[in-house]
Coordinates of N, CA and C in Angstrom, one line a residue:
M1 N -64.3 -87.2 -50.4 CA -64.3 -88.6 -50.9 C -65.6 -89.1 -49.9
I2 N -66.6 -89.7 -51.1 CA -67.9 -90.5 -49.9 C -67.3 -91.4 -49.4
D3 N -68.0 -91.5 -48.2 CA -67.8 -92.6 -47.1 C -69.0 -93.2 -47.1
F4 N -68.9 -94.3 -48.2 CA -70.1 -95.1 -48.6 C -70.6 -95.8 -47.1
P5 N -69.8 -96.6 -46.3 CA -70.0 -97.6 -45.5 C -70.8 -96.2 -44.5
F6 N -70.7 -95.5 -44.4 CA -71.5 -94.5 -43.2 C -72.6 -93.9 -44.3
L7 N -72.8 -94.0 -45.4 CA -74.2 -93.7 -45.8 C -75.3 -94.3 -45.8
S8 N -74.3 -95.8 -45.8 CA -75.2 -97.2 -45.6 C -75.8 -97.3 -44.4
E9 N -74.9 -97.5 -43.9 CA -75.4 -97.4 -41.9 C -76.7 -96.0 -41.6
T10 N -76.1 -95.3 -42.2 CA -77.3 -94.1 -41.9 C -78.3 -94.2 -42.4
F11 N -78.8 -94.9 -43.9 CA -79.7 -95.1 -44.2 C -80.4 -96.0 -43.5
L12 N -79.7 -97.4 -43.6 CA -80.7 -98.4 -42.5 C -80.9 -97.8 -41.1
R13 N -80.5 -97.0 -40.4 CA -81.1 -96.4 -39.6 C -82.4 -95.4 -39.9
L14 N -82.1 -94.8 -40.7 CA -83.0 -93.7 -41.1 C -84.4 -94.7 -41.7
A15 N -84.0 -96.0 -42.0 CA -85.1 -96.7 -42.7 C -85.9 -97.3 -41.4
A16 N -85.1 -97.5 -40.8 CA -85.5 -98.5 -39.7 C -87.0 -97.4 -38.6
A17 N -86.9 -96.2 -39.1 CA -88.0 -95.4 -38.5 C -89.0 -94.7 -39.4
L18 N -88.7 -95.8 -40.2 CA -90.0 -95.3 -41.3 C -91.2 -95.7 -40.8
P19 N -91.1 -96.8 -40.3 CA -92.7 -97.2 -39.7 C -93.5 -95.8 -39.1
V20 N -92.8 -95.2 -38.1 CA -93.3 -94.0 -37.4 C -93.7 -93.3 -38.5
T21 N -93.0 -92.8 -39.6 CA -93.5 -92.2 -40.5 C -95.0 -92.2 -41.5
L22 N -94.6 -93.5 -42.0 CA -95.8 -94.3 -42.4 C -96.8 -94.2 -41.5
G23 N -96.7 -94.7 -40.4 CA -97.9 -94.5 -39.1 C -98.3 -92.7 -39.2
L24 N -97.7 -92.2 -39.2 CA -98.0 -90.2 -39.2 C -99.2 -90.3 -40.5
F25 N -98.5 -90.8 -41.4 CA -98.8 -90.5 -42.7 C -100.2 -91.1 -43.0
F26 N -100.5 -92.5 -42.7 CA -101.6 -93.2 -42.9 C -102.8 -92.7 -42.4
A27 N -102.2 -92.6 -40.8 CA -103.1 -92.3 -39.7 C -103.7 -90.8 -39.9
S28 N -103.0 -89.8 -40.0 CA -103.6 -88.5 -41.0 C -104.2 -88.5 -42.1
F29 N -103.8 -89.3 -43.0 CA -104.0 -89.5 -44.4 C -106.0 -89.9 -44.5
V30 N -106.1 -91.0 -43.3 CA -107.5 -91.5 -43.2 C -108.1 -90.5 -42.4
L31 N -107.9 -90.1 -41.5 CA -108.8 -89.2 -40.5 C -108.6 -87.8 -41.2
G32 N -107.5 -87.3 -42.0 CA -108.1 -86.2 -43.2 C -109.6 -86.2 -43.8
G33 N -109.1 -87.7 -44.8 CA -110.3 -87.9 -45.2 C -111.8 -87.9 -44.7
V34 N -111.6 -88.6 -43.7 CA -113.0 -88.6 -43.5 C -113.3 -87.2 -42.7
L35 N -112.7 -86.2 -42.2 CA -112.9 -84.8 -41.9 C -113.3 -84.2 -42.8
A36 N -112.7 -84.5 -43.8 CA -112.8 -83.4 -45.2 C -114.3 -83.5 -45.5
M37 N -114.9 -84.9 -45.9 CA -116.0 -85.5 -46.6 C -117.0 -84.7 -45.4
G38 N -116.8 -84.6 -44.0 CA -117.7 -83.8 -43.2 C -117.6 -82.4 -43.5
I39 N -116.8 -81.9 -43.9 CA -116.4 -80.3 -44.4 C -117.4 -80.0 -45.3
L40 N -117.0 -81.0 -46.4 CA -117.3 -81.0 -48.0 C -119.2 -80.8 -47.9
A41 N -119.6 -81.7 -46.6 CA -120.7 -81.7 -46.2 C -121.4 -80.1 -46.3
L42 N -120.7 -80.0 -45.1 CA -120.9 -78.5 -44.5 C -121.1 -77.0 -45.5
R43 N -119.8 -77.5 -46.4 CA -119.1 -76.7 -47.3 C -120.7 -76.3 -48.3
M44 N -121.2 -77.4 -48.6 CA -122.4 -77.8 -49.5 C -123.4 -77.7 -49.3
S45 N -123.7 -77.2 -48.0 CA -125.1 -77.1 -47.1 C -125.6 -75.6 -47.6
R46 N -126.6 -75.4 -47.7 CA -127.8 -74.7 -47.9 C -127.9 -73.7 -46.8
N47 N -127.9 -74.5 -45.4 CA -127.6 -73.5 -44.3 C -126.6 -72.8 -44.2
R48 N -126.9 -71.5 -43.8 CA -125.8 -70.6 -43.8 C -124.6 -70.4 -42.5
I49 N -125.5 -71.3 -41.7 CA -124.6 -71.4 -40.5 C -123.5 -72.4 -40.9
L50 N -123.6 -73.6 -41.2 CA -123.3 -74.9 -41.2 C -121.9 -74.5 -42.2
S51 N -122.3 -73.7 -43.5 CA -121.6 -73.1 -44.8 C -120.5 -72.7 -44.2
G52 N -120.9 -71.5 -43.0 CA -120.3 -70.4 -42.8 C -119.2 -71.1 -41.9
F53 N -119.6 -72.1 -41.4 CA -118.6 -73.1 -40.3 C -117.4 -73.5 -41.2
A54 N -117.9 -74.1 -42.1 CA -117.0 -74.6 -43.0 C -115.8 -73.9 -43.4
R55 N -116.7 -72.7 -43.9 CA -115.7 -71.9 -44.7 C -114.7 -71.4 -43.4
F56 N -115.1 -71.0 -42.4 CA -114.0 -70.4 -41.1 C -113.3 -71.9 -40.6
Y57 N -113.7 -72.8 -40.7 CA -112.4 -73.9 -40.7 C -111.5 -74.0 -41.6
I58 N -111.7 -73.9 -43.1 CA -110.9 -73.7 -44.4 C -110.1 -72.5 -44.0
L59 N -110.6 -71.4 -43.9 CA -109.7 -70.8 -43.6 C -109.0 -70.8 -42.7
V60 N -109.4 -71.0 -41.8 CA -107.8 -71.1 -40.5 C -106.8 -72.2 -40.7
F61 N -107.3 -73.3 -41.1 CA -106.2 -74.2 -41.7 C -105.3 -73.8 -42.5
R62 N -105.9 -73.4 -43.5 CA -105.5 -73.0 -44.9 C -104.3 -72.1 -44.6
G63 N -105.2 -70.8 -44.2 CA -104.3 -69.7 -43.5 C -103.4 -69.7 -42.7
S64 N -102.8 -70.4 -42.0 CA -102.0 -70.7 -40.9 C -100.9 -71.9 -41.0
P65 N -99.7 -71.2 -40.6 CA -98.8 -72.4 -40.5 C -99.3 -73.7 -39.9
L66 N -98.6 -74.4 -40.5 CA -98.9 -76.2 -40.3 C -98.1 -76.3 -38.7
M67 N -96.8 -75.4 -38.7 CA -96.1 -75.6 -37.5 C -96.9 -75.1 -36.3
I68 N -97.3 -73.9 -36.7 CA -98.1 -73.3 -35.7 C -99.2 -74.4 -34.9
Q69 N -99.7 -74.9 -35.9 CA -100.9 -75.4 -35.6 C -100.5 -76.5 -34.6
L70 N -99.4 -77.1 -34.8 CA -99.1 -78.6 -34.3 C -98.5 -78.0 -32.8
F71 N -98.2 -76.8 -32.8 CA -97.3 -76.4 -31.5 C -98.5 -75.7 -30.5
L72 N -99.6 -75.4 -31.0 CA -100.9 -74.9 -30.2 C -101.5 -76.2 -29.8
I73 N -101.6 -77.3 -30.8 CA -101.9 -78.6 -30.4 C -101.3 -79.3 -29.3
Y74 N -100.2 -79.5 -29.3 CA -99.1 -80.3 -28.6 C -99.0 -79.5 -26.9
Y75 N -98.6 -77.9 -27.4 CA -98.0 -77.7 -26.1 C -99.2 -76.5 -25.6
G76 N -100.5 -76.3 -26.4 CA -101.5 -75.4 -26.1 C -102.7 -76.2 -25.4
L77 N -103.3 -77.1 -25.7 CA -104.1 -77.9 -25.4 C -104.0 -78.6 -23.8
G78 N -102.9 -78.8 -23.6 CA -102.5 -79.2 -21.8 C -102.9 -78.0 -21.1
Q79 N -103.1 -77.2 -21.2 CA -103.2 -75.7 -20.5 C -104.4 -75.4 -20.2
F80 N -105.2 -76.4 -20.4 CA -106.7 -76.2 -20.3 C -107.1 -77.5 -19.2
G81 N -107.7 -76.7 -18.1 CA -107.9 -78.5 -17.0 C -108.8 -79.1 -17.5
V82 N -109.8 -78.6 -18.3 CA -110.9 -79.2 -19.1 C -110.6 -80.3 -20.2
I83 N -109.4 -79.9 -20.3 CA -108.9 -81.0 -21.6 C -107.9 -82.2 -20.6
R84 N -107.2 -81.8 -20.0 CA -106.7 -82.7 -19.3 C -107.4 -83.6 -18.0
H85 N -108.5 -83.3 -17.8 CA -109.7 -84.1 -17.1 C -110.5 -84.7 -18.2
S86 N -110.3 -84.7 -19.2 CA -111.4 -85.2 -20.3 C -110.7 -86.6 -20.6
F87 N -111.2 -87.4 -21.2 CA -111.2 -88.7 -21.9 C -110.0 -88.6 -23.2
V88 N -110.1 -87.1 -23.4 CA -109.4 -87.1 -24.6 C -107.7 -86.7 -24.2
W89 N -107.2 -86.7 -22.9 CA -106.0 -86.0 -23.1 C -105.2 -87.4 -22.9
P90 N -105.6 -88.6 -22.5 CA -104.8 -90.2 -22.8 C -104.1 -89.7 -24.3
V91 N -104.9 -89.2 -25.1 CA -104.2 -89.3 -26.4 C -103.7 -88.1 -26.8
L92 N -104.0 -86.9 -26.2 CA -103.5 -85.8 -26.8 C -102.3 -85.9 -26.1
R93 N -101.7 -86.1 -24.7 CA -100.9 -86.2 -24.1 C -99.6 -87.1 -24.9
E94 N -99.8 -87.6 -26.0 CA -99.1 -88.1 -26.7 C -98.1 -87.8 -27.5
P95 N -96.9 -87.3 -28.2 CA -96.8 -86.3 -29.5 C -96.8 -87.1 -30.7
F96 N -96.9 -88.3 -30.5 CA -97.6 -89.1 -32.2 C -99.0 -88.5 -32.6
F97 N -99.6 -88.8 -31.2 CA -101.4 -88.4 -31.7 C -101.4 -86.9 -31.9
C98 N -100.7 -86.1 -31.1 CA -101.0 -85.2 -31.4 C -100.4 -84.5 -32.8
A99 N -99.6 -84.8 -33.4 CA -99.0 -84.7 -34.7 C -99.9 -85.3 -35.2
V100 N -100.4 -86.4 -35.4 CA -101.7 -87.1 -36.2 C -102.7 -86.0 -36.1
V101 N -103.2 -85.5 -35.3 CA -104.3 -84.6 -35.5 C -104.0 -83.3 -35.7
A102 N -102.9 -82.7 -35.9 CA -102.5 -81.5 -36.1 C -102.5 -81.6 -37.8
L103 N -101.8 -82.6 -38.2 CA -102.0 -83.5 -39.8 C -103.0 -83.4 -40.3
A104 N -103.9 -84.5 -39.6 CA -105.1 -84.4 -39.8 C -106.3 -82.9 -40.4
L105 N -106.3 -82.4 -39.1 CA -107.0 -81.4 -39.3 C -106.7 -80.3 -40.5
C106 N -105.2 -79.6 -40.7 CA -104.7 -79.2 -41.9 C -104.8 -80.0 -43.5
T107 N -104.8 -81.2 -43.6 CA -104.7 -81.7 -44.9 C -106.7 -82.0 -44.8
A108 N -107.0 -82.2 -44.2 CA -108.6 -82.1 -44.4 C -109.2 -80.8 -44.7
S109 N -108.4 -79.5 -44.4 CA -109.2 -78.1 -44.6 C -108.7 -78.2 -46.5
Y110 N -107.3 -79.0 -46.7 CA -107.1 -78.7 -48.4 C -107.7 -79.8 -49.1
T111 N -108.2 -80.9 -48.7 CA -108.6 -81.9 -49.1 C -110.1 -81.6 -49.4
A112 N -110.8 -81.1 -48.5 CA -112.3 -80.2 -48.9 C -112.8 -79.7 -49.9
E113 N -111.5 -78.9 -50.0 CA -111.4 -77.7 -51.3 C -111.2 -78.4 -52.3
I114 N -110.4 -79.4 -52.5 CA -110.3 -80.4 -53.6 C -111.1 -81.0 -53.8
F115 N -112.1 -82.2 -52.9 CA -113.1 -82.6 -53.3 C -114.5 -81.8 -53.9
R116 N -114.6 -80.6 -53.3 CA -115.6 -79.5 -53.9 C -115.4 -79.3 -55.4
G117 N -114.2 -78.8 -55.5 CA -114.1 -78.7 -57.0 C -114.1 -80.0 -57.7
G118 N -114.0 -80.9 -57.6 CA -114.4 -82.2 -58.2 C -115.6 -82.3 -58.1
L119 N -116.5 -82.0 -57.4 CA -117.9 -82.1 -57.1 C -118.4 -81.0 -58.2
L120 N -118.2 -79.9 -58.1 CA -118.5 -78.7 -59.2 C -118.2 -79.2 -60.6
A121 N -117.3 -79.6 -60.8 CA -116.8 -80.3 -62.1 C -117.9 -81.3 -62.7
I122 N -118.6 -81.9 -62.0 CA -119.6 -83.4 -62.6 C -120.2 -82.4 -63.6
P123 N -119.8 -83.0 -64.7 CA -121.5 -82.8 -65.6 C -122.9 -82.8 -65.4
G124 N -123.7 -81.7 -65.0 CA -125.2 -81.6 -64.9 C -125.8 -82.9 -65.9
G125 N -125.7 -83.1 -66.9 CA -126.2 -84.2 -67.6 C -126.2 -85.5 -67.1
Q126 N -124.6 -85.8 -66.3 CA -124.3 -87.3 -65.8 C -125.7 -87.7 -64.7
I127 N -125.9 -86.3 -64.0 CA -126.7 -86.3 -62.6 C -128.3 -86.4 -63.2
E128 N -128.9 -85.8 -63.9 CA -129.9 -86.0 -64.4 C -130.0 -87.3 -65.0
A129 N -129.3 -87.7 -66.2 CA -129.2 -89.0 -66.7 C -129.6 -90.2 -65.4
G130 N -129.1 -90.1 -64.5 CA -129.2 -91.3 -63.1 C -130.5 -91.0 -62.7
M131 N -130.8 -89.7 -62.7 CA -132.0 -89.7 -62.0 C -133.0 -90.2 -63.2
A132 N -133.0 -89.9 -63.8 CA -133.9 -90.2 -65.1 C -134.1 -91.8 -65.5
C133 N -133.0 -92.4 -65.0 CA -133.0 -93.5 -65.1 C -133.8 -94.3 -63.7
G134 N -134.2 -93.5 -63.1 CA -134.9 -93.9 -61.4 C -134.0 -94.5 -60.4
M135 N -132.4 -93.9 -60.5 CA -131.6 -94.3 -59.2 C -131.7 -93.4 -58.3
S136 N -132.0 -94.1 -57.1 CA -132.2 -93.6 -55.9 C -130.9 -92.4 -55.2
R137 N -130.8 -91.6 -54.1 CA -129.7 -90.8 -54.2 C -128.6 -91.7 -53.5
W138 N -128.6 -92.8 -52.9 CA -127.8 -93.3 -52.9 C -126.7 -94.0 -53.7
L139 N -127.5 -94.4 -54.7 CA -127.2 -95.1 -55.9 C -126.7 -93.9 -57.0
L140 N -127.1 -93.0 -56.8 CA -126.6 -92.1 -57.3 C -125.4 -91.7 -57.0
L141 N -125.2 -91.5 -55.8 CA -123.6 -91.1 -55.0 C -122.9 -92.1 -55.7
R142 N -123.3 -93.3 -55.2 CA -121.9 -94.4 -55.4 C -121.7 -94.4 -56.6
R143 N -122.7 -94.4 -57.9 CA -122.3 -95.0 -59.0 C -122.0 -94.0 -60.0
I144 N -122.1 -92.6 -59.7 CA -122.1 -91.4 -60.8 C -121.4 -90.3 -59.8
I145 N -121.6 -90.1 -58.9 CA -121.2 -88.8 -58.4 C -119.9 -89.1 -57.4
A146 N -119.9 -89.9 -56.4 CA -118.5 -90.5 -56.3 C -117.3 -90.8 -57.1
P147 N -117.7 -91.5 -57.8 CA -116.4 -91.9 -59.0 C -116.2 -90.9 -59.8
V148 N -116.9 -90.2 -60.6 CA -116.7 -88.7 -61.0 C -115.9 -87.5 -60.7
M149 N -116.6 -87.5 -58.9 CA -115.8 -86.6 -58.2 C -114.0 -86.9 -58.1
L150 N -113.8 -87.8 -57.6 CA -112.8 -88.9 -57.5 C -111.8 -88.7 -58.8
R151 N -112.5 -88.8 -59.8 CA -111.8 -88.6 -60.8 C -111.2 -87.4 -61.6
Y152 N -112.3 -86.4 -61.0 CA -111.5 -85.1 -61.3 C -110.6 -84.2 -60.1
A153 N -110.9 -84.9 -58.8 CA -110.0 -84.3 -57.7 C -108.7 -85.3 -57.9
L154 N -108.5 -86.4 -58.3 CA -107.4 -87.1 -58.3 C -106.2 -86.4 -58.3
P155 N -106.0 -85.7 -59.3 CA -104.5 -84.9 -59.6 C -104.3 -84.2 -58.6
A156 N -104.9 -83.3 -58.1 CA -104.9 -82.7 -56.6 C -104.8 -83.0 -55.7
Y157 N -105.2 -84.5 -55.7 CA -105.5 -85.1 -54.4 C -103.9 -86.0 -54.3
S158 N -103.5 -86.6 -55.3 CA -102.1 -86.7 -55.3 C -100.9 -86.0 -54.8
T159 N -101.5 -84.9 -55.4 CA -100.8 -83.5 -54.8 C -100.7 -83.7 -53.4
E160 N -101.6 -83.5 -52.8 CA -102.2 -83.2 -51.2 C -101.5 -84.4 -50.5
A161 N -101.3 -85.6 -51.2 CA -101.0 -86.5 -50.2 C -99.7 -86.3 -50.1
I162 N -98.9 -86.5 -51.4 CA -97.2 -85.9 -51.5 C -96.8 -84.6 -50.3
L163 N -97.6 -84.0 -50.3 CA -97.1 -82.7 -49.4 C -97.5 -83.4 -48.2
L164 N -98.4 -84.2 -47.9 CA -98.6 -84.4 -46.5 C -97.6 -85.8 -46.0
V165 N -97.0 -86.1 -46.9 CA -96.0 -86.9 -46.4 C -95.0 -86.0 -46.2
K166 N -94.8 -85.1 -47.2 CA -93.3 -83.9 -46.4 C -93.6 -83.4 -44.9
S167 N -94.7 -83.0 -44.7 CA -95.4 -82.3 -43.6 C -95.0 -83.2 -42.7
T168 N -95.2 -84.7 -42.5 CA -94.5 -85.5 -41.2 C -93.3 -84.9 -40.5
A169 N -92.5 -84.4 -41.5 CA -91.1 -84.3 -41.1 C -91.6 -82.9 -40.0
L170 N -92.6 -82.6 -39.8 CA -92.5 -81.8 -38.8 C -93.0 -82.1 -36.9
A171 N -93.2 -83.3 -37.5 CA -93.4 -84.2 -36.0 C -92.4 -84.2 -35.2
S172 N -90.7 -84.1 -35.9 CA -90.2 -84.5 -35.0 C -89.4 -83.1 -34.0
L173 N -90.5 -82.1 -34.4 CA -90.3 -80.8 -33.4 C -90.9 -81.2 -31.7
V174 N -91.8 -82.1 -31.9 CA -92.5 -82.3 -30.9 C -92.0 -83.6 -30.3
T175 N -91.1 -84.1 -30.9 CA -90.3 -85.2 -30.1 C -90.9 -86.6 -30.6
V176 N -91.4 -86.6 -32.1 CA -91.4 -87.7 -32.7 C -90.3 -88.2 -33.5
W177 N -90.4 -89.3 -33.1 CA -88.9 -90.1 -33.8 C -89.0 -90.6 -34.9
D178 N -89.1 -89.6 -36.1 CA -89.6 -90.4 -37.4 C -88.0 -90.3 -38.1
V179 N -88.5 -90.3 -39.5 CA -87.3 -90.2 -40.2 C -86.6 -89.2 -39.9
T180 N -87.1 -87.8 -40.2 CA -86.5 -86.7 -39.9 C -85.8 -86.6 -38.2
G181 N -86.8 -87.1 -37.5 CA -86.4 -86.9 -36.0 C -84.6 -87.9 -35.7
V182 N -84.6 -89.2 -36.2 CA -83.9 -89.9 -36.4 C -82.2 -89.2 -36.8
A183 N -82.8 -88.7 -37.9 CA -81.7 -87.8 -38.8 C -81.1 -87.0 -38.3
Q184 N -81.9 -86.2 -37.3 CA -81.4 -85.0 -36.4 C -80.5 -85.3 -35.2
Q185 N -80.8 -86.7 -34.8 CA -80.2 -87.0 -33.9 C -78.7 -87.7 -34.4
I186 N -78.8 -88.4 -35.2 CA -77.3 -88.4 -35.9 C -76.7 -87.5 -36.1
I187 N -76.7 -86.1 -36.7 CA -76.4 -85.1 -36.9 C -75.8 -84.7 -35.6
Q188 N -76.7 -84.5 -34.4 CA -75.9 -84.0 -33.4 C -75.1 -84.9 -32.8
R189 N -74.8 -86.4 -33.2 CA -73.4 -87.2 -32.6 C -72.5 -87.1 -34.0
T190 N -72.7 -86.7 -35.4 CA -71.6 -87.4 -36.0 C -71.3 -85.6 -36.6
Y191 N -71.9 -84.9 -36.7 CA -71.9 -83.3 -37.6 C -71.6 -83.9 -38.9
R192 N -72.4 -84.6 -39.1 CA -72.2 -84.7 -40.9 C -73.7 -84.6 -41.5
T193 N -73.9 -83.5 -41.7 CA -75.4 -83.1 -41.8 C -75.7 -83.1 -43.2
M194 N -74.8 -82.9 -44.2 CA -75.1 -83.4 -45.6 C -75.5 -84.7 -46.0
E195 N -74.7 -85.6 -45.5 CA -74.8 -87.5 -45.8 C -76.2 -87.6 -45.3
V196 N -76.5 -87.0 -43.9 CA -77.8 -87.8 -43.3 C -78.8 -87.5 -44.1
F197 N -78.8 -86.1 -44.5 CA -80.0 -85.5 -44.7 C -80.3 -86.0 -46.2
V198 N -78.9 -86.2 -46.9 CA -79.2 -86.8 -48.5 C -79.8 -87.9 -48.0
C199 N -79.6 -88.8 -47.3 CA -79.9 -90.5 -46.9 C -82.1 -90.0 -46.7
A200 N -82.0 -89.1 -45.5 CA -83.4 -88.7 -45.3 C -84.0 -88.3 -46.7
A201 N -83.5 -87.6 -47.7 CA -84.2 -87.1 -48.6 C -84.3 -88.0 -49.9
L202 N -83.6 -89.3 -49.9 CA -84.0 -90.1 -50.9 C -85.2 -91.3 -50.2
I203 N -85.4 -91.1 -49.0 CA -86.3 -92.2 -48.6 C -87.6 -91.4 -48.7
Y204 N -87.5 -90.2 -48.7 CA -88.8 -89.6 -48.7 C -89.2 -89.5 -50.4
L205 N -87.9 -89.5 -51.2 CA -87.9 -89.6 -52.8 C -88.7 -90.6 -52.9
I206 N -88.5 -91.8 -52.5 CA -88.9 -93.4 -52.6 C -90.4 -93.2 -52.2
L207 N -90.8 -92.8 -51.2 CA -92.1 -92.9 -50.8 C -93.0 -92.0 -51.8
N208 N -92.5 -90.7 -51.7 CA -93.2 -89.9 -52.8 C -93.5 -90.8 -54.1
F209 N -92.6 -91.6 -54.9 CA -92.3 -92.1 -56.3 C -93.1 -93.3 -55.6
I210 N -93.8 -94.1 -54.9 CA -94.2 -95.3 -54.8 C -95.9 -94.5 -54.8
I211 N -96.3 -93.7 -53.8 CA -97.4 -92.7 -54.0 C -97.8 -92.2 -55.4
V212 N -97.2 -91.9 -55.8 CA -97.4 -91.3 -57.4 C -98.0 -92.4 -58.2
Q213 N -96.8 -93.5 -58.1 CA -97.6 -94.8 -59.0 C -98.9 -95.1 -58.7
I214 N -99.2 -95.3 -57.3 CA -100.4 -96.0 -56.9 C -101.5 -95.0 -57.1
Y215 N -101.1 -93.6 -57.3 CA -102.5 -92.9 -58.1 C -102.5 -92.7 -59.4
A216 N -101.7 -93.0 -59.9 CA -101.6 -93.1 -61.4 C -102.3 -94.4 -62.1
W217 N -101.9 -95.7 -61.3 CA -102.9 -96.6 -61.2 C -104.5 -96.5 -60.9
V218 N -104.7 -96.2 -59.9 CA -106.3 -95.4 -59.8 C -106.7 -94.6 -60.6
E219 N -105.9 -93.9 -61.2 CA -106.3 -92.8 -62.1 C -106.7 -93.6 -63.5
R220 N -105.9 -94.5 -63.9 CA -106.3 -95.5 -64.8 C -107.1 -96.2 -64.5
R221 N -107.8 -96.5 -63.7 CA -108.6 -97.7 -63.5 C -110.1 -96.6 -63.2
L222 N -110.2 -95.7 -62.5 CA -111.0 -94.5 -62.9 C -111.3 -93.9 -64.5
S223 N -110.2 -94.2 -65.2 CA -110.6 -93.4 -66.6 C -110.3 -94.2 -67.5
P224 N -110.9 -95.1 -67.9 CA -111.2 -96.4 -69.1 C -110.5 -95.3 -70.3
R225 N -110.8 -94.8 -70.6 CA -110.6 -94.1 -71.8 C -108.5 -93.8 -71.8
L226 N -107.9 -93.6 -70.7 CA -106.9 -94.0 -70.4 C -106.2 -94.9 -70.5
R227 N -106.8 -96.0 -70.7 CA -106.0 -97.2 -70.6 C -105.5 -97.5 -72.2
P228 N -104.5 -98.3 -72.5 CA -104.3 -98.8 -73.4 C -105.4 -99.9 -74.5
V229 N -105.8 -99.3 -75.9 CA -106.8 -100.1 -76.6 C -106.2 -101.5 -77.3
E230 N -107.0 -102.2 -76.6 CA -106.3 -103.6 -77.7 C -106.9 -103.8 -78.7
T231 N -106.4 -103.2 -80.2 CA -106.8 -103.4 -81.3 C -106.6 -104.9 -81.8
A232 N -108.0 -105.5 -82.4 CA -108.0 -107.0 -83.1 C -107.1 -107.1 -84.1
P233 N -106.1 -107.9 -84.0 CA -105.4 -108.1 -85.3 C -106.4 -108.0 -86.8
S234 N -105.2 -107.8 -87.5 CA -105.9 -107.2 -88.8 C -106.0 -108.5 -89.7
L235 N -107.4 -108.6 -90.5 CA -107.2 -110.2 -91.7 C -106.7 -109.6 -92.7
P236 N -105.9 -110.5 -93.4 CA -105.4 -110.4 -94.8 C -106.3 -110.0 -95.6
V237 N -105.9 -108.9 -96.6 CA -107.0 -108.8 -97.6 C -106.6 -109.9 -98.5
P238 N -107.5 -110.7 -99.0 CA -107.4 -111.4 -100.7 C -107.1 -110.9 -101.7
P239 N -106.5 -111.2 -102.4 CA -105.6 -110.8 -103.9 C -107.2 -110.6 -104.6
V240 N -106.9 -109.4 -105.5 CA -107.7 -108.6 -106.0 C -107.7 -109.3 -107.9
I241 N -108.3 -110.3 -108.3 CA -108.5 -111.0 -109.6 C -108.4 -109.8 -110.9
A242 N -107.9 -110.1 -111.7 CA -107.8 -109.1 -112.9 C -109.5 -109.2 -113.5
G243 N -109.9 -110.2 -113.5 CA -111.2 -110.5 -114.0 C -112.4 -109.9 -113.3
E244 N -112.1 -110.0 -112.1 CA -113.2 -109.7 -110.9 C -113.3 -108.2 -110.9
K245 N -112.1 -107.4 -111.2 CA -111.9 -105.9 -110.9 C -112.7 -105.1 -112.1
N246 N -112.4 -105.8 -113.5 CA -113.0 -105.3 -114.7 C -114.8 -105.4 -114.4
E247 N -115.3 -106.8 -113.7 CA -116.7 -106.8 -114.0 C -117.2 -105.7 -112.9

């Protein structure tokens, strides 16, 4: 029999941890996006050293599990005295920020490749047309390259954002009490795994639904052809008079 009072109480307790999950997501999403743009610039560089570094970065963070990356950052960096006595140690000794760094570094590798695919999909004629109009490089980037690249990359980028939301659950492994971490605490006290994880899954499902709707709205804004076309009301056709038809 379904225990609705327990489900409602559990859902409210998990929802109270939602700000931590959202903080992990937004911080890693923004930081990962900034890093991805830098990795993309290095990846598209004609300098073999810079391009090789970007390729190696993408290979490492896409080819290794995120959980291992998180453990290496949280447990591994503190073993180096240089890190412990540097200005970054007050940040890296906190589990929340270690989780943000791990998530951002990982999502940056995927996002850089997503943006590279969108960049390569831009028709060369559009760039040539902008240059023919006398656009500067900055204006060409702002008016043509960036919007078109984002439009092509948006479907895959939305998928990466959804995966990032679900990846925040790994932060509970380093004592970050997000939705998943609080769910594990409740299970340890009540031993009711099914009900607790169903409530947690429902919260993640709602978050991902909101993200999908936001990306769909952005895609409609960037793609005018996807917007519904408002047709003008048709005017009544005057009747044809028999005499006029014969003429």
